Amino acid sequence: EVQLVESGGGLIQPGGSLRLSCAASEVTVGSNDMGWVRQTPGKGLEWISIIYFKKPYYADNVKGRFTISRDSSQNTLILQMNSLRAEDTALYYCARLIKFKGFDMWGQGTMVTVSS
Amino acid sequence: DIQMTQSPSSLSASVGDRVTITCRASQGISNYLAWYQQKPGRVPNLLIYAASTLQSGVPSRFSGGGSGTDFTLTISSLQPEDVATYYCQKYDSAPFTFGPGTKVDL
């Protein structure tokens, strides 16, 4: 079954770090454009990062704090999040981007809560 | 960066009504525009891509149109299962910005 499964979310204090993972089945992470989208509870979707044509891109509000990468040996997409802020609290989705379609495949999401 | 706006932010309609949502890009994006449906408590689901092409499995009552900066999503006959929030998104290049969403209720 084709699926994306996120993990690594949790409760973290402001200024802390978390590492999110997105494990892919039947999809090769290294051969696809893969990214992260987040959603604050009750709010809209916010694109935050992607590996697109093998280059990383970031939204302005996470640039310098978040790093996207992939582990081809584990077929996993990774988001390293540092210097976390309360406004980073959200459900984080992993998704696959198809160049002429948009995000056609989504994981179930992993919740990140930044609070003291 | 290109900004995406949607109108209205919410709407209420009756079963069988024709519903139209508008999405506007602050600069031209050709037809690199996708629409997503997110039902309450669910993961977003790709509905339409390339502004007007239905994703496989999407009912034909959904349609999309537009190019450049102005786009529309139309539900020709609203059904109870269409209650959701609808988002547009540009995917021509980074940043892959979403619109703020339109909540559709019965």
Short mmCIF file of C-alpha atoms in Angstrom, two decimals:
data_model
loop_
_atom_site.label_atom_id
_atom_site.label_comp_id
_atom_site.label_asym_id
_atom_site.label_seq_id
_atom_site.Cartn_x
_atom_site.Cartn_y
_atom_site.Cartn_z
CA GLU A 1 0.00 0.00 0.00
CA VAL A 2 1.30 3.44 -0.93
CA GLN A 3 1.61 5.52 2.19
CA LEU A 4 3.54 8.14 4.11
CA VAL A 5 3.85 7.83 7.89
CA GLU A 6 5.12 10.72 9.99
CA SER A 7 6.64 10.38 13.44
CA GLY A 8 8.70 12.36 15.93
CA GLY A 9 6.18 14.91 17.12
CA GLY A 10 5.58 15.70 20.75
CA LEU A 11 5.68 18.34 23.44
CA ILE A 12 8.81 20.49 23.46
CA GLN A 13 9.82 23.63 25.31
CA PRO A 14 10.44 26.88 23.45
CA GLY A 15 13.98 26.96 22.10
CA GLY A 16 14.13 23.19 21.89
CA SER A 17 14.65 20.86 18.93
CA LEU A 18 12.69 18.04 17.34
CA ARG A 19 13.35 15.73 14.44
CA LEU A 20 10.38 14.66 12.37
CA SER A 21 10.52 11.63 10.11
CA CYS A 22 8.31 10.58 7.23
CA ALA A 23 8.64 6.93 6.30
CA ALA A 24 7.47 6.08 2.79
CA SER A 25 6.07 2.80 1.49
CA GLU A 26 5.81 2.08 -2.24
CA VAL A 27 7.21 5.57 -2.89
CA THR A 28 10.92 6.25 -3.29
CA VAL A 29 11.74 9.38 -1.30
CA GLY A 30 14.97 9.97 -3.20
CA SER A 31 13.20 9.98 -6.56
CA ASN A 32 10.34 12.29 -5.66
CA ASP A 33 9.87 15.89 -4.64
CA MET A 34 8.82 15.64 -1.01
CA GLY A 35 7.89 18.31 1.46
CA TRP A 36 6.27 19.35 4.71
CA VAL A 37 3.03 21.21 5.26
CA ARG A 38 1.75 22.21 8.68
CA GLN A 39 -1.62 23.14 10.08
CA THR A 40 -2.26 24.95 13.32
CA PRO A 41 -5.36 23.46 14.99
CA GLY A 42 -8.45 25.06 13.51
CA LYS A 43 -6.42 27.04 10.96
CA GLY A 44 -5.30 26.71 7.37
CA LEU A 45 -2.54 24.84 5.57
CA GLU A 46 0.95 26.31 5.53
CA TRP A 47 3.69 25.04 3.25
CA ILE A 48 7.01 25.12 5.13
CA SER A 49 9.67 23.13 3.27
CA ILE A 50 10.39 20.89 0.29
CA ILE A 51 13.16 19.09 -1.52
CA TYR A 52 12.39 20.13 -5.09
CA PHE A 53 14.54 19.01 -7.97
CA LYS A 54 17.07 17.91 -5.34
CA LYS A 55 17.29 21.38 -3.75
CA PRO A 56 15.86 22.38 -0.36
CA TYR A 57 13.44 25.28 -0.06
CA TYR A 58 11.94 26.86 3.03
CA ALA A 59 9.21 29.27 4.00
CA ASP A 60 10.64 32.52 5.34
CA ASN A 61 9.37 31.91 8.87
CA VAL A 62 11.31 28.65 9.28
CA LYS A 63 14.41 29.44 7.21
CA GLY A 64 17.54 29.14 9.29
CA ARG A 65 15.77 27.08 11.97
CA PHE A 66 14.47 24.05 10.04
CA THR A 67 16.46 21.70 7.82
CA ILE A 68 14.94 19.23 5.39
CA SER A 69 16.81 16.16 4.26
CA ARG A 70 16.26 12.60 3.18
CA ASP A 71 17.70 9.30 4.25
CA SER A 72 17.63 7.14 1.14
CA SER A 73 18.80 4.06 3.03
CA GLN A 74 15.67 4.29 5.20
CA ASN A 75 13.47 5.76 2.45
CA THR A 76 12.62 8.56 4.86
CA LEU A 77 12.12 12.30 4.66
CA ILE A 78 13.40 14.24 7.66
CA LEU A 79 12.68 17.66 9.11
CA GLN A 80 15.10 18.86 11.77
CA MET A 81 13.48 21.67 13.71
CA ASN A 82 15.61 23.88 15.96
CA SER A 83 14.92 26.99 18.01
CA LEU A 84 11.26 26.06 18.22
CA ARG A 85 8.70 28.73 19.03
CA ALA A 86 5.14 28.62 20.30
CA GLU A 87 3.96 29.56 16.81
CA ASP A 88 5.48 26.35 15.44
CA THR A 89 2.79 24.40 17.27
CA ALA A 90 0.91 22.53 14.55
CA LEU A 91 0.11 19.23 12.91
CA TYR A 92 2.95 18.50 10.50
CA TYR A 93 2.16 16.63 7.30
CA CYS A 94 4.60 15.02 4.94
CA ALA A 95 3.49 15.12 1.29
CA ARG A 96 4.69 14.21 -2.17
CA LEU A 97 4.71 16.89 -4.87
CA ILE A 98 4.15 15.93 -8.46
CA LYS A 99 5.44 18.70 -10.73
CA PHE A 100 2.27 19.02 -12.83
CA LYS A 101 -0.23 18.08 -10.11
CA GLY A 102 0.62 19.45 -6.71
CA PHE A 103 0.69 17.44 -3.49
CA ASP A 104 -0.98 14.19 -4.48
CA MET A 105 -0.08 12.06 -1.47
CA TRP A 106 -0.22 13.01 2.21
CA GLY A 107 0.63 11.34 5.48
CA GLN A 108 -1.64 11.41 8.52
CA GLY A 109 0.47 14.02 10.28
CA THR A 110 2.40 14.26 13.52
CA MET A 111 1.57 16.83 16.18
CA VAL A 112 4.18 19.24 17.51
CA THR A 113 3.37 21.30 20.58
CA VAL A 114 5.81 23.98 21.68
CA SER A 115 5.02 25.07 25.20
CA SER A 116 6.67 25.57 28.57
CA ASP B 1 6.62 36.11 -3.15
CA ILE B 2 3.26 35.43 -4.77
CA GLN B 3 0.31 35.68 -2.41
CA MET B 4 -2.83 33.55 -2.72
CA THR B 5 -6.25 34.80 -1.67
CA GLN B 6 -9.62 33.07 -1.65
CA SER B 7 -13.18 34.26 -1.46
CA PRO B 8 -15.43 33.84 0.28
CA SER B 9 -13.80 32.68 3.51
CA SER B 10 -16.92 30.67 4.27
CA LEU B 11 -20.29 29.96 2.76
CA SER B 12 -23.48 28.11 3.58
CA ALA B 13 -25.53 26.49 0.85
CA SER B 14 -28.25 23.92 0.42
CA VAL B 15 -28.04 20.45 -1.05
CA GLY B 16 -28.25 20.78 -4.82
CA ASP B 17 -26.95 24.34 -4.93
CA ARG B 18 -24.23 25.43 -7.30
CA VAL B 19 -21.24 26.68 -5.33
CA THR B 20 -18.31 28.69 -6.68
CA ILE B 21 -15.10 29.55 -4.84
CA THR B 22 -12.59 32.03 -6.19
CA CYS B 23 -8.81 31.95 -5.81
CA ARG B 24 -6.53 34.77 -6.88
CA ALA B 25 -2.75 34.85 -7.24
CA SER B 26 -0.93 38.17 -6.83
CA GLN B 27 1.10 37.37 -9.96
CA GLY B 28 0.55 35.04 -12.88
CA ILE B 29 1.12 31.34 -12.26
CA SER B 30 -0.08 30.00 -15.61
CA ASN B 31 -2.20 26.98 -14.71
CA TYR B 32 -0.04 25.68 -11.85
CA LEU B 33 -2.97 25.76 -9.48
CA ALA B 34 -4.32 22.92 -7.37
CA TRP B 35 -7.45 22.62 -5.25
CA TYR B 36 -7.61 20.50 -2.12
CA GLN B 37 -10.56 19.36 -0.05
CA GLN B 38 -10.12 18.85 3.68
CA LYS B 39 -13.02 17.32 5.54
CA PRO B 40 -13.20 17.87 9.31
CA GLY B 41 -10.56 15.83 11.09
CA ARG B 42 -9.19 14.44 7.84
CA VAL B 43 -6.07 14.78 5.73
CA PRO B 44 -6.18 17.19 2.76
CA ASN B 45 -7.07 15.52 -0.50
CA LEU B 46 -6.07 16.68 -3.99
CA LEU B 47 -9.21 17.48 -5.99
CA ILE B 48 -8.08 19.38 -9.06
CA TYR B 49 -4.70 20.11 -10.60
CA ALA B 50 -3.50 22.17 -13.53
CA ALA B 51 -6.39 24.49 -12.66
CA SER B 52 -9.03 22.33 -14.33
CA THR B 53 -8.05 18.64 -14.36
CA LEU B 54 -9.93 16.39 -11.95
CA GLN B 55 -7.81 14.03 -9.88
CA SER B 56 -8.74 10.39 -10.37
CA GLY B 57 -11.82 9.41 -8.36
CA VAL B 58 -13.14 12.93 -7.86
CA PRO B 59 -16.84 13.28 -8.69
CA SER B 60 -17.66 15.12 -11.89
CA ARG B 61 -19.76 17.70 -10.02
CA PHE B 62 -16.43 19.34 -9.19
CA SER B 63 -14.83 21.53 -11.82
CA GLY B 64 -12.06 24.08 -11.96
CA GLY B 65 -11.23 26.93 -14.25
CA GLY B 66 -9.00 29.90 -14.82
CA SER B 67 -5.44 30.69 -15.72
CA GLY B 68 -2.88 33.32 -14.87
CA THR B 69 -4.13 35.01 -11.71
CA ASP B 70 -7.83 34.16 -11.38
CA PHE B 71 -9.20 30.70 -10.72
CA THR B 72 -12.47 29.10 -9.71
CA LEU B 73 -13.64 25.89 -8.09
CA THR B 74 -17.27 25.00 -8.78
CA ILE B 75 -19.45 22.35 -7.24
CA SER B 76 -22.36 21.99 -9.62
CA SER B 77 -24.74 20.35 -7.16
CA LEU B 78 -23.64 20.45 -3.54
CA GLN B 79 -23.89 17.16 -1.64
CA PRO B 80 -23.73 16.56 2.12
CA GLU B 81 -20.37 14.85 1.75
CA ASP B 82 -18.92 18.03 0.23
CA VAL B 83 -18.94 19.80 3.60
CA ALA B 84 -15.27 20.66 3.95
CA THR B 85 -12.69 23.40 3.72
CA TYR B 86 -11.29 23.98 0.25
CA TYR B 87 -7.78 25.32 -0.34
CA CYS B 88 -6.09 26.49 -3.50
CA GLN B 89 -2.33 26.24 -3.89
CA LYS B 90 0.25 27.45 -6.38
CA TYR B 91 2.83 24.86 -7.35
CA ASP B 92 4.77 26.52 -10.17
CA SER B 93 7.78 27.12 -7.92
CA ALA B 94 8.73 27.63 -4.28
CA PRO B 95 7.19 28.92 -2.10
CA PHE B 96 4.26 26.56 -2.68
CA THR B 97 1.76 28.87 -1.03
CA PHE B 98 -1.76 27.84 -0.05
CA GLY B 99 -4.76 30.10 -0.02
CA PRO B 100 -6.40 30.74 3.36
CA GLY B 101 -9.24 28.32 2.68
CA THR B 102 -12.99 28.45 2.11
CA LYS B 103 -15.22 26.61 4.55
CA VAL B 104 -18.34 25.15 2.95
CA ASP B 105 -21.28 24.26 5.18
CA LEU B 106 -24.84 23.13 4.62
#
